[in-house]
Each structure stands twice: as structure tokens, then as C-alpha cells.
Amino acid sequence: MRGLLGVFCIRAKIGLLLLMVIFTGCNTLKKVDEDELLLTKNTLYADDKKVTDSDINNLIAQKPNSSVLGYPLRLNLYNLAKENPDSSFQNWLHRKEKREKRLNRLLSKKQVERLKESFVVKGASEFLKRIGEPPVIIDTSSTQKSIERLEAYYSSKGYFNNKGNYEIVEGKRKKRGALDYKINLGKPYIIDTLLTNIASSELDSLYSISTNESYVKQGEQFDLANFNFERERLTSLFRNSGVYNFQESSINYDILRDTVVASDDQLMDVQLNIQKPRGSDNLDSLNNFYKIHRFDKINIYSDFIIGGSRDSLNSIEYEDYTIYFNDKLKYKPKALVDAIFFEKDSIYRDLDRIRTYRQITNLNTFRYPNIELIPDTDNATLTSNIYLAPRPKFSVSFDFDVTHSNIQQVGTAFGASVITRNVFGGAETLNVSARGSVGLLDNPALSEETFATELGGDINITFPRIWFPINTKKIIPYYMLPQSRFLVGTNFQRNIGLDRQTFNTILSYNWTPNLSLKNEIEVLDIEFVRNVNPDNFFNVYQNTFSNLDDIADGFDDPAEFPDLAGFFETVEEDDPFQLSIPEGANGFIQAVLNNEIDVTDEELSDVNSIEERRQRLTENNLIFASNYTFTKNSRADINDIDFYQFRAKVESAGNVLSLMANVVPYNENDNGQLLVFGVPFSQYLKTELDFIRHWKVGTSSVLAFRSFFGIAIPYGNSESIPFVRSYFAGGSNDNRAWNAYELGPGSTQNLNDFNEANLKIATNFEYRFPIAGDVKGAFFADAGNIWNVFDNEDNPDAIFSGFESLGDIALGTGMGIRYDFSYFVFRVDVGFKTYNPAEEISQRWFRDYNFRNAVYNIGINYPF
């Protein structure tokens, strides 16, 4: 049967390929006239050397039609559209003699016209034209425009005497052609002498001390981009040195044309001109020149209302600031002043203005601020008015979702949060949230009840500063946007897994030195996990139960083993006796471990592993951890598709409680573990490294790469990592050829329902490309696995033992389609098991590489 299916799949693929070839050959040139050529390729040469720089090639006006893996999909979609849908409607209307009469009898004349308009405007032809792409016909006027652009570009690089031309190369296939652009560069011009003409003596002094940082230098080739960079540099220099009103338009350059024309050695003289402010008169008064300004007075309006009167405002002086307010000041003066980076008697700096905007926004208490600068030209001083418009004291939000999971057929999730601003007068933000869900259970064996419920809530307060007994302002100044966060939360589950209850507390600090760096320290990360229904373990982890029941099958005959009869119950005809849950399963395990039953060494090892896993996953956990996370992101904005991101995290748990053992008399359990409130606390060291890189390919395609390494090492009071802090593999954001928790550990074959371990390696590649409009496509390769290391796992197939274990790295490949809604991306990915380490070595490659065994993933936004 499998062989027949394979033959059918191969034939279907060949047939589809033939159809695509026929479709391409017949349809691509459908709308290309006999005297026209379809543009297939552009090639650019500079001095006979091929130019591959995408930015330069983008200057070419006409580009070939886009393609998906070499197939002009959008062109062929466009060609499917009717040229004249109106005539198509008329043909359809008159195809049968009585059709028009019947329409006129059933519909009014206006309705018939609407039907016609719908056929013309909203029909398939318009849709195909909208998502398709018209054929790009070689147009000599556009080609000449490209030559002019290229000549202008190379002139901007110092090749003033460059000449361009083009050649149309007809293809071997009919009505197709390519364009070769050829630029003869000539010799480049070199800056010989750099002169200056700066009207303001103060600007002249600032320029003189920064010439080493100039982008325009003597002896270098002329490059217009460097002149633009230099204008930006000088503008930033002056505006950050007290010249608050400096305009970039005051900077220009003169190229002394006499030297360009007369010089045979391609040398040129350049003069930098920095003029007086635009709008100043021609008099040489000091007021007509740019000057360095200092702050004389700084006013803060904490209750600003647009159009409101300032005459009735109250005010106080705090340090060197004047704070205005209505009736009563609602904010602590220090909280306001700490957000302002202007200082009395200091020079104006654009950087301080930007930092003030960012920090005020970071307070989450005011709308975007307005900063007014009033100059005193005679004294070269500034008065700054900073207007702060408060945001609402309270705000409420609600969420509602429809959910589906491996244990719920369908569910609804809801949530609500209330935000209170300026709680203690220091711009603190209090967020109280609640959430809940109700779902219909997918498997009746999980519970005697029909529905599963979950309730939870958090109290989260954020301080716009480092909340610490020691002053950290010198180490972490306010321009780094410091924040402290204190969170207390809880969550209750019913009929979900083991009916877990969690209580967590977090005290964290974060700060951002610049737009690309972020630091976060969680000084306290306390989590208490209580499993209310541990007896439900074998109902939830059914793979584990099946493995145990398979071992017990050899002892289910009540006549032969009367002492074990109480462990079994009668169920289905094909398996008349099965261990009862939980009494029978737990009793059988204890009988095996107490040597009351004669089993093989392999069965004893399996039962011992099952019991260790049951104890680990059903025991309560107390995690008392601290961690530090460093993130660097080079992405400039949301539209930047060529960037990298690096994240490193170090976490330590249990060390503080372990150190207190010399002072606090802890109780111990039977395994010698120290207990806090009757629960053994976890002790481990955890490290994670995550790197993401995106490369721009062509104009709109992206090659995305991600690598991840994580390891958590238990020691001291722990022999394993808590389930909530361990690693898993598979799923829509990991290896998409396996479902979540299905892959690993190592070369094991999905031993448990939720496979997890304490070491993870993952690598992902994804090529993303446009298809039509907002529809995107992707091809991906996901590699990785999880292993156990330095813990109590004794299955050699699950343990990472060195470089040879890298042979257990699984490989999944596949394809995906995405729709970009601007605010988010909806994606569907299909993953195929390309290399499966759980199979026999000779059968690991491409064994289940088909759609029947594929994994279909639905996700929101890109996986990395």
C-alpha cells in the first residue's frame, strides 16, 4: 500500500510539474506583442566589472517580473485576467438567446447594470490584476532614465566624467530580452585642498577641535555621501554644544570648478561654508550669528491643558527648577525633576532634549511632552518650558480569546486589567489583572468532569527608578530609563493536568543604556508550584502509563499471580486487564521496586525511571532564583529587515537558601533534601545563549537564522531540574517537523507525553519571500534536540555524552505560507521529518518525508 501511494505521489508531482511548465510556456507571453520583448534580466558593468551591489542595481528603473523559485507567478496571475471584462459580460449575456430577456424580466434595468459592474469591477479579472503583475516590456525611455540615474550615482562617487550606455540582448526564446548596462567610469577626482568659511567664530572654534572626526578629508576620493554625513555630524555637534537653533541648511560646500576643469591630475578644491541663520539680516550684529546658549530658567508645568490659563497656577521652587501646578501638586517634585535632563547654567544639548522626552514617556504617567525653548539673544540664555499633560488616573482593558490545545477541544479565555497611575506620587504604575479560561476536555480519561478551568491574577507595580537602598544614579543614570518591578501572582488549574497551583513573586530591575542594549536583573524570582491532584499522573501522562502497563501485562493473570489481582481492572476486550489508576499503577511499581515481582533488569530499569519521573513531576516545587539577562539588538525600526539580536541569560537558584542552612535548622526528607515549608527547594545553575540574524536578499526577501544553546545543571539540594524550568523541543516556534514536547531527549522515541530535559541545542534557517501582495512564502530547515546531562537520568539514549551525541540532532525541513496583516502575521507551516534520530541509524533519513506524516503548525508572527 505504501509503495502504491509513493508511486501515486511521484506521478502527481510529475503531473503538477508538467502543468506548471505548460502553464508557464503558454501564459507568460500572453500579453507581449510581436514587436515587444519581455525583460528577463538586468546586468550592470562598471569598467567591464560586474556590479552586484543591490543598492546600485535598484537604480535601474525597469526590473524583470518577480518570481517564486524562478516561476513568474504574479505575471501569470495577471495574464489570466480578462483584458475587457465588459465584453466578457456581454458574451456571457448573449451566449443564450433568452438569457437577456429572462434577466430583464426578473431584474430591473438598474439591477442588471449593477450585475454588470460587479462582473467588471469586483470580478475575478480585477482581483487577478490586483494581486498579479503586468509584464515588464523593455522600454528604451525607461532604459535611458536608468542610464541617467547610474551616471548621476557614479558622479556622486567622484567619477565626474563617467559615460553610460546599454545593450539589448535578445534571448534564445522568442519575445524575451535582457539588458546590459555599461558604465565607463574614468579617473576619480581627489580632494586636494579643504577650505573653510565659517561666519560664527564660536562655530569655527567648535569645528576646529573636531576636524579629526570629519568625513571629508584631504587626499580622499570625492564622495557625496561623505559630504552628507559631514553635514549631519556638524549639525549634531553644534546642537549638542549649545547652539540650540542650528539649521543643517546653513551648511553647504563649494567645489571650485576652475580646479576641476583645469586639473589634469583629477584634483579638486572644496570649501566648507557655514552661514548665518536663515532669516537674519546682512548686518554684522552679534545677534545675527549662531551662538552657544545656556539655560537660565527651567519651568515644569505638571498639569498642562492646551488652551488653559497659566495665570492662576501655583508654583514651587525645587532645586533649580520651577514647578507649576493647579490647586495641589500631585507629584513628588523629585520624580518630575529626575525626568528632566536640562540643568541651570548648563549649555543646551539636543541629547538632553531627547533623553527628557524618553524618560517622561517612560514614566507612563504623562502623554508625549511638549518642550518650548525661549531665547534671550542678548545674553545667549534660554528659558525652557516643559509642558506635561497627565494621562488618565485609571484605565481598564479587557481580553477575550478562543483557544484550542492538546487537552481541550475548544475553550474560551478572558482577562481584565486595571491600571492606576501615579500611585504614591512618584509616577509609579499599579497594574491589577485577572484572567480565566473554561474549556471542553478532549479526553474523558483526564477527569470525571467535562470542563477544565483556570483562574489567575497578578498585582504588578512599576517604579520609574531603581528601587534599592543604595543610590544607583551614578551607576545607572536616569537617561538609561531605569525601572523597578514588583509582582505578586497566582494561578489555579482544575481538571488540567495535575491541577497545578502556582504562586510567584518577582522583584526585577531593568535599564536601557541606548536603543540597542537592554539589561535586566531579577533579584528575586520566587515560584511555588503545588500539584493538587498528583493521583491523576497516569491519566495525564498516558504514554508513561502505557509503558508501565505493557510491563504489567505479563502479570495480569489472576490465577497465576493472585497477590497482584487487586492491581488490575477489566477494561476492553483486546486488553481485558489493565492497571487501575492510581492504586494499581502505584502498587505495581512498589511491588517491582521491592523485589516482590521477578522482572528482567531492563524492566526494572524502566519501572525505576517511570517512578522517578512520577515523583519529579508530581512533587511540589519551590524555586528561589535570581537571574541576569543581557540583550543587544541592532534593529533600527520595525521596517529594518537586515539586523541581528543577541541574548544571554544566567540564572542561579537555591544558593541563598543553601547558605542559610548553617543558620536555619531545615528539616530533611527521606532523600536527604532540605525542606522549606515542607517542600525541597530547587538548586541549579542555568545559562542560555540566543542569537538571531536576518540578511536582506534582493529587494524584499530575507534569510533568517537563529541559534540557541541552553543548559541547566542541578546540584546540591536537587538531582534534576523542575519541569517548569526545563527545555522541550518541537512546536511552531522550534523544530516544526515535530509537535511540541514530542522530540527527544536524544534518540529516544517519544517515551513520554511531555518530553523535557536540561540541555538544548537548536539551529533554524528560514528563507522568506513575497508571493503576491500581502501573501508571503517561506522554506525552512530546523535542527536541534534536547538531552539530559549531569542529572539523575540513566537512559543512555537520552544522555548527552559528548560530540558523538551531536548525531542525535534532528532535522526538519518544510515550507510555509504567511499573510501579513501589518499589525501581525498569520502563518501556516508544514514540517517534514528529514532526519529522525529516534529511528534506526539506517532509517533516519527521509523515512516519514510525506504529507501524511507531516506536522502542520499554525502561528502568529514569525518564529524568530
Coordinates of C-alpha atoms in Angstrom, one line a residue, residues 231-674:
R231 CA 26.6 67.9 7.4
E232 CA 24.8 65.6 9.8
R233 CA 27.8 65.3 12.0
L234 CA 28.3 69.1 12.2
T235 CA 24.7 69.7 12.9
S236 CA 24.7 67.2 15.7
L237 CA 28.0 68.6 17.1
F238 CA 26.7 72.2 17.1
R239 CA 23.2 71.3 18.5
N240 CA 24.9 69.3 21.3
S241 CA 27.3 72.2 22.1
G242 CA 24.8 74.9 23.0
V243 CA 23.7 76.1 19.5
Y244 CA 20.0 75.1 20.1
N245 CA 18.8 76.7 16.8
F246 CA 21.4 75.5 14.4
Q247 CA 20.0 74.5 11.0
E248 CA 21.5 71.9 8.7
S249 CA 20.6 74.1 5.7
S250 CA 23.3 76.6 6.9
I251 CA 26.0 74.2 5.8
N252 CA 26.9 73.9 2.1
Y253 CA 30.0 73.2 0.1
D254 CA 31.5 74.9 -2.9
I255 CA 33.5 72.8 -5.4
L256 CA 35.9 75.2 -7.0
R257 CA 35.0 74.3 -10.6
D258 CA 38.1 76.0 -12.0
T259 CA 40.3 73.4 -10.4
V260 CA 38.1 70.6 -11.6
V261 CA 38.1 71.7 -15.2
A262 CA 41.8 72.8 -15.4
S263 CA 43.4 70.0 -13.5
D264 CA 44.7 67.0 -15.4
D265 CA 45.6 65.0 -12.3
Q266 CA 41.9 64.9 -11.2
L267 CA 42.5 67.1 -8.1
M268 CA 39.8 69.4 -6.7
D269 CA 39.5 72.1 -4.0
V270 CA 36.5 72.1 -1.7
Q271 CA 35.3 74.9 0.5
L272 CA 33.0 74.4 3.6
N273 CA 30.6 77.2 4.2
I274 CA 28.7 77.7 7.4
Q275 CA 26.4 80.7 7.0
K276 CA 24.4 82.8 9.4
P277 CA 20.9 81.7 10.5
R278 CA 18.3 81.8 7.8
G279 CA 16.2 85.0 8.1
S280 CA 18.9 87.1 9.7
D281 CA 19.8 90.4 8.1
N282 CA 23.1 91.2 6.4
L283 CA 24.3 93.4 9.3
D284 CA 27.3 92.1 11.2
S285 CA 25.5 92.3 14.6
L286 CA 26.3 89.6 17.1
N287 CA 22.6 88.7 17.2
N288 CA 22.8 87.6 13.6
F289 CA 25.3 84.8 14.3
Y290 CA 24.9 81.4 15.8
K291 CA 25.9 81.5 19.5
I292 CA 26.2 79.0 22.3
H293 CA 23.3 79.2 24.7
R294 CA 23.0 78.2 28.4
F295 CA 19.9 77.6 30.4
D296 CA 18.8 80.5 32.7
K297 CA 15.4 79.1 33.8
I298 CA 13.7 75.8 33.6
N299 CA 9.9 75.6 34.2
I300 CA 7.8 72.5 34.5
Y301 CA 4.0 72.6 34.0
S302 CA 2.7 69.4 35.6
D303 CA -1.0 69.9 34.9
F304 CA -0.8 71.4 31.4
I305 CA -4.1 71.7 29.5
I306 CA -3.9 73.0 25.9
G307 CA -5.6 76.4 25.8
G308 CA -5.7 76.7 29.6
S309 CA -4.7 79.8 31.5
R310 CA -1.3 79.9 33.3
D311 CA -2.1 83.0 35.4
S312 CA -3.9 81.1 38.2
L313 CA -1.3 78.4 38.6
N314 CA 0.6 77.7 41.9
S315 CA 4.3 77.1 41.8
I316 CA 7.2 75.9 44.0
E317 CA 10.9 76.1 43.6
Y318 CA 12.7 72.8 43.8
E319 CA 16.5 72.8 43.4
D320 CA 17.0 74.9 40.2
Y321 CA 13.5 74.2 38.7
T322 CA 10.2 75.9 39.0
I323 CA 7.2 73.6 39.1
Y324 CA 3.7 74.9 38.2
F325 CA 0.5 73.1 39.1
N326 CA -3.2 73.5 39.7
D327 CA -4.5 73.7 43.3
K328 CA -2.3 70.9 44.7
L329 CA 0.9 69.3 43.3
K330 CA 0.0 65.6 42.6
Y331 CA 3.6 64.5 42.0
K332 CA 6.7 64.4 44.1
P333 CA 9.0 67.1 42.9
K334 CA 12.0 64.7 42.7
A335 CA 10.0 62.4 40.4
L336 CA 9.5 65.2 37.9
V337 CA 13.0 66.7 38.2
D338 CA 14.7 63.3 37.7
A339 CA 13.0 63.0 34.3
I340 CA 14.4 66.4 33.1
F341 CA 18.0 66.4 31.8
F342 CA 18.3 70.2 31.3
E343 CA 20.3 71.9 34.1
K344 CA 20.5 75.5 35.0
D345 CA 23.7 77.3 33.7
S346 CA 24.5 74.2 31.5
I347 CA 24.7 74.5 27.8
Y348 CA 21.8 73.2 25.6
R349 CA 22.3 69.8 24.2
D350 CA 19.9 68.0 21.8
L351 CA 20.9 64.8 23.5
D352 CA 19.4 66.1 26.8
R353 CA 16.2 67.0 25.0
I354 CA 15.8 63.5 23.5
R355 CA 16.6 61.9 26.9
T356 CA 13.9 64.1 28.5
Y357 CA 11.3 63.0 26.0
R358 CA 12.2 59.4 26.5
Q359 CA 12.2 59.5 30.3
I360 CA 9.0 61.4 30.6
T361 CA 7.4 58.8 28.3
N362 CA 8.9 56.1 30.4
L363 CA 7.0 57.4 33.4
N364 CA 3.8 56.1 31.8
T365 CA 2.0 59.0 33.6
F366 CA 2.1 61.8 31.0
R367 CA 1.2 62.0 27.4
Y368 CA 4.0 62.9 25.0
P369 CA 5.5 66.1 26.4
N370 CA 6.0 69.5 24.7
I371 CA 9.3 71.3 25.3
E372 CA 9.4 75.0 24.5
L373 CA 12.7 77.0 24.3
I374 CA 12.6 80.8 24.6
P375 CA 15.9 82.5 23.8
D376 CA 17.4 85.7 25.2
T377 CA 19.6 86.5 22.3
D378 CA 21.4 89.4 24.0
N379 CA 22.6 87.2 26.9
A380 CA 22.7 83.9 25.0
T381 CA 20.5 82.2 27.5
L382 CA 17.4 80.0 27.3
T383 CA 14.2 79.6 29.2
S384 CA 12.8 76.1 28.9
N385 CA 9.1 75.5 29.5
I386 CA 8.2 71.8 29.7
Y387 CA 4.5 71.1 29.4
L388 CA 3.3 67.8 30.9
A389 CA -0.3 66.6 30.1
P390 CA -1.4 63.9 32.6
R391 CA -2.8 60.6 31.3
P392 CA -6.0 59.3 33.0
K393 CA -5.5 58.2 36.5
F394 CA -7.3 54.9 35.8
S395 CA -7.6 52.8 32.7
V396 CA -9.3 49.4 32.1
S397 CA -8.8 46.9 29.4
F398 CA -10.4 43.5 28.6
D399 CA -9.3 40.5 26.6
F400 CA -11.2 37.6 25.1
D401 CA -9.8 34.6 23.1
V402 CA -11.0 31.3 21.7
T403 CA -8.4 28.6 22.5
H404 CA -7.6 25.0 21.5
S405 CA -4.9 22.7 23.0
N406 CA -3.9 19.1 23.2
I407 CA -6.2 18.6 26.2
Q408 CA -9.1 20.9 25.2
Q409 CA -11.4 20.6 22.2
V410 CA -12.3 24.2 22.5
G411 CA -12.1 26.8 25.2
T412 CA -12.6 30.5 25.9
A413 CA -10.1 32.7 27.7
F414 CA -10.9 36.1 29.2
G415 CA -9.0 38.7 31.1
A416 CA -9.2 42.1 32.5
S417 CA -6.7 44.6 33.9
V418 CA -7.0 47.9 35.8
I419 CA -4.0 50.4 35.6
T420 CA -3.6 53.0 38.3
R421 CA -1.0 55.7 37.6
N422 CA 1.0 57.8 40.0
V423 CA 0.1 55.6 42.9
F424 CA 2.4 57.1 45.5
G425 CA 3.1 60.4 43.8
G426 CA 6.3 59.3 42.3
A427 CA 4.9 58.3 38.9
E428 CA 4.5 54.6 39.9
T429 CA 2.2 52.4 37.9
L430 CA 0.0 49.7 39.5
N431 CA -1.5 47.0 37.3
V432 CA -4.0 44.6 38.7
S433 CA -5.0 41.9 36.3
A434 CA -7.2 38.8 36.4
R435 CA -7.6 36.0 33.9
G436 CA -9.6 32.9 33.4
S437 CA -10.5 30.2 31.0
V438 CA -13.1 27.4 30.5
G439 CA -12.5 24.6 28.1
L440 CA -14.2 21.4 27.0
L441 CA -11.9 18.4 27.8
D442 CA -10.8 16.4 24.7
N443 CA -10.2 13.2 26.6
P444 CA -12.7 11.9 29.1
A445 CA -10.0 9.8 30.8
L446 CA -8.3 13.0 32.1
S447 CA -11.1 13.7 34.5
E448 CA -14.6 12.6 35.6
E449 CA -15.8 16.1 34.8
T450 CA -16.4 17.6 31.4
F451 CA -14.8 21.1 31.7
A452 CA -11.4 22.4 32.6
T453 CA -11.0 25.7 34.3
E454 CA -8.1 28.1 35.0
L455 CA -8.1 31.2 37.1
G456 CA -5.2 33.6 37.9
G457 CA -4.3 37.1 38.7
D458 CA -1.3 39.4 39.2
I459 CA -0.5 42.6 41.1
N460 CA 2.3 44.4 39.4
I461 CA 3.8 47.7 40.4
T462 CA 6.4 49.5 38.4
F463 CA 8.7 52.3 39.7
P464 CA 10.5 54.6 37.2
R465 CA 13.8 54.3 39.0
I466 CA 16.0 51.6 40.7
W467 CA 14.2 50.9 44.0
F468 CA 17.2 50.0 46.1
P469 CA 18.6 51.0 49.5
I470 CA 21.8 52.4 47.9
N471 CA 21.7 55.3 45.4
T472 CA 22.5 53.8 42.0
K473 CA 22.1 57.1 40.0
K474 CA 25.9 57.2 39.2
I475 CA 25.9 53.6 38.0
I476 CA 22.6 53.7 36.2
P477 CA 21.7 57.3 35.4
Y478 CA 18.1 58.2 34.6
Y479 CA 18.8 58.5 30.8
M480 CA 19.1 54.7 30.8
L481 CA 15.3 54.6 31.6
P482 CA 15.7 52.5 34.8
Q483 CA 12.7 50.7 36.1
S484 CA 11.9 48.5 39.1
R485 CA 9.1 46.0 39.0
F486 CA 7.5 44.1 41.9
L487 CA 5.0 41.4 41.0
V488 CA 2.9 39.0 43.0
G489 CA 0.8 36.5 41.2
T490 CA -1.1 33.2 41.4
N491 CA -2.7 30.7 39.1
F492 CA -5.2 27.9 39.8
Q493 CA -6.0 25.0 37.4
R494 CA -8.8 22.5 37.7
N495 CA -9.1 19.4 35.5
I496 CA -5.9 20.5 33.7
G497 CA -3.0 18.1 34.2
L498 CA -2.3 17.7 37.9
D499 CA -4.5 20.7 38.9
R500 CA -1.4 22.8 39.4
Q501 CA -1.5 25.8 41.7
T502 CA 1.3 28.4 41.4
F503 CA 2.3 31.4 43.5
N504 CA 5.1 33.6 42.3
T505 CA 6.9 36.8 43.3
I506 CA 9.3 38.8 41.2
L507 CA 11.5 41.8 42.1
S508 CA 13.4 43.0 39.0
Y509 CA 15.4 45.9 37.7
N510 CA 15.9 46.8 34.0
W511 CA 17.6 49.7 32.2
T512 CA 18.4 50.6 28.6
P513 CA 21.8 52.3 28.1
N514 CA 20.9 53.0 24.5
L515 CA 18.4 51.9 21.8
S516 CA 20.2 48.7 21.1
L517 CA 21.2 47.5 24.6
K518 CA 19.0 46.3 27.5
N519 CA 19.8 44.8 30.9
E520 CA 17.5 43.1 33.3
I521 CA 18.2 41.7 36.7
E522 CA 15.6 39.6 38.6
V523 CA 16.9 39.8 42.1
L524 CA 14.1 37.7 43.4
D525 CA 12.2 35.1 41.3
I526 CA 10.3 33.0 43.7
E527 CA 7.9 30.4 42.4
F528 CA 6.0 27.8 44.4
V529 CA 4.2 25.0 42.5
R530 CA 1.7 22.8 44.2
N531 CA 0.2 19.8 42.5
V532 CA -3.2 19.4 44.0
N533 CA -4.1 16.1 42.2
P534 CA -0.9 14.0 41.9
D535 CA -3.1 10.8 41.6
N536 CA -4.0 12.0 38.1
F537 CA -0.5 11.5 36.8
F538 CA -1.1 8.3 34.8
N539 CA -4.2 9.8 33.2
V540 CA -2.3 12.8 32.0
Y541 CA 0.9 11.1 31.0
Q542 CA -0.6 8.2 29.1
N543 CA 2.5 7.2 27.2
T544 CA 4.2 6.6 30.5
F545 CA 1.2 4.6 31.7
S546 CA 1.2 2.5 28.5
N547 CA 4.9 1.7 29.0
L548 CA 4.1 0.6 32.6
D549 CA 1.0 -1.4 31.6
D550 CA 3.0 -3.2 28.9
I551 CA 5.4 -4.4 31.6
A552 CA 2.4 -5.4 33.8
D553 CA 0.8 -7.4 31.0
G554 CA 3.0 -10.4 32.0
F555 CA 1.5 -10.4 35.5
D556 CA -2.2 -9.8 34.9
D557 CA -3.4 -13.4 35.1
P558 CA -5.2 -13.6 38.5
A559 CA -4.8 -17.4 38.6
E560 CA -1.0 -17.2 38.2
F561 CA -0.5 -14.1 40.3
P562 CA -3.3 -13.9 42.8
D563 CA -1.5 -11.4 45.0
L564 CA -1.4 -8.9 42.1
A565 CA -5.0 -9.3 41.1
G566 CA -6.0 -6.2 43.0
F567 CA -3.8 -4.0 40.8
F568 CA -5.8 -4.7 37.7
E569 CA -9.3 -3.8 36.4
T570 CA -11.3 -5.1 33.5
V571 CA -11.5 -2.7 30.5
E572 CA -11.6 -3.5 26.8
E573 CA -11.8 -6.9 25.1
D574 CA -8.4 -6.6 23.4
D575 CA -6.8 -5.8 26.7
P576 CA -9.1 -7.4 29.3
F577 CA -6.9 -6.5 32.3
Q578 CA -5.3 -3.1 32.8
L579 CA -3.6 -1.5 35.8
S580 CA -6.1 0.7 37.7
I581 CA -5.2 4.3 38.2
P582 CA -3.8 5.3 40.6
E583 CA -3.9 2.4 43.1
G584 CA -3.0 -0.4 40.7
A585 CA -0.2 1.5 38.9
N586 CA 1.4 2.8 42.1
G587 CA 1.1 -0.6 43.8
F588 CA 2.7 -2.4 40.8
I589 CA 5.6 0.0 40.9
Q590 CA 6.2 -0.6 44.6
A591 CA 6.0 -4.3 44.1
V592 CA 8.6 -4.2 41.4
L593 CA 10.9 -1.9 43.3
N594 CA 10.6 -4.0 46.5
N595 CA 11.6 -7.2 44.5
E596 CA 8.2 -8.7 45.2
I597 CA 7.9 -9.4 41.4
D598 CA 10.5 -11.1 39.3
V599 CA 11.2 -8.9 36.3
T600 CA 14.1 -8.5 33.9
D601 CA 16.9 -6.0 34.6
E602 CA 15.6 -3.9 31.6
E603 CA 12.1 -3.9 33.0
L604 CA 13.3 -3.0 36.5
S605 CA 15.3 -0.1 35.0
D606 CA 12.2 1.1 33.1
V607 CA 10.0 0.9 36.1
N608 CA 12.5 2.8 38.2
S609 CA 12.7 5.5 35.6
I610 CA 8.9 5.8 35.5
E611 CA 8.7 6.1 39.3
E612 CA 11.5 8.7 39.3
R613 CA 9.6 10.7 36.6
R614 CA 6.3 10.4 38.5
Q615 CA 7.9 11.6 41.7
R616 CA 9.6 14.5 40.0
L617 CA 6.5 15.7 38.1
T618 CA 4.1 15.3 41.0
E619 CA 6.2 16.7 43.8
N620 CA 5.7 20.3 44.8
N621 CA 8.5 22.7 43.8
L622 CA 10.0 25.8 45.5
I623 CA 12.2 27.8 43.2
F624 CA 14.1 30.7 44.8
A625 CA 16.2 32.1 41.9
S626 CA 18.0 35.2 40.6
N627 CA 18.9 35.9 37.0
Y628 CA 20.5 38.4 34.7
T629 CA 19.7 38.9 31.0
F630 CA 21.6 41.0 28.5
T631 CA 20.1 41.8 25.2
K632 CA 21.7 43.6 22.2
N633 CA 19.5 44.4 19.1
S634 CA 20.8 46.2 16.1
R635 CA 17.3 46.6 14.5
A636 CA 16.7 50.3 13.8
D637 CA 12.9 50.1 13.5
I638 CA 10.1 47.7 12.5
N639 CA 10.9 48.1 8.8
D640 CA 14.6 47.1 9.2
I641 CA 15.0 43.6 7.7
D642 CA 18.8 43.4 8.0
F643 CA 19.8 43.1 11.7
Y644 CA 21.0 40.9 14.5
Q645 CA 19.9 40.2 18.0
F646 CA 21.8 38.5 20.8
R647 CA 20.5 37.5 24.2
A648 CA 22.5 35.9 27.1
K649 CA 20.9 34.8 30.4
V650 CA 22.4 33.4 33.6
E651 CA 20.2 32.1 36.4
S652 CA 21.0 30.7 39.8
A653 CA 18.5 29.0 42.1
G654 CA 18.7 27.8 45.7
N655 CA 22.1 29.3 46.7
V656 CA 20.7 31.8 49.2
L657 CA 18.6 29.1 50.9
S658 CA 21.5 26.7 50.9
L659 CA 23.8 29.3 52.6
M660 CA 21.2 29.8 55.3
A661 CA 21.4 26.1 56.2
N662 CA 24.2 26.9 58.6
V663 CA 21.8 29.3 60.5
V664 CA 18.3 27.9 59.9
P665 CA 17.7 24.3 61.1
Y666 CA 16.0 22.9 58.0
N667 CA 14.1 19.6 58.1
E668 CA 15.1 16.9 55.6
N669 CA 13.1 14.3 53.7
D670 CA 14.0 10.6 53.2
N671 CA 16.3 11.6 50.3
G672 CA 18.3 14.0 52.4
Q673 CA 16.9 17.1 50.7
L674 CA 16.5 20.2 52.8

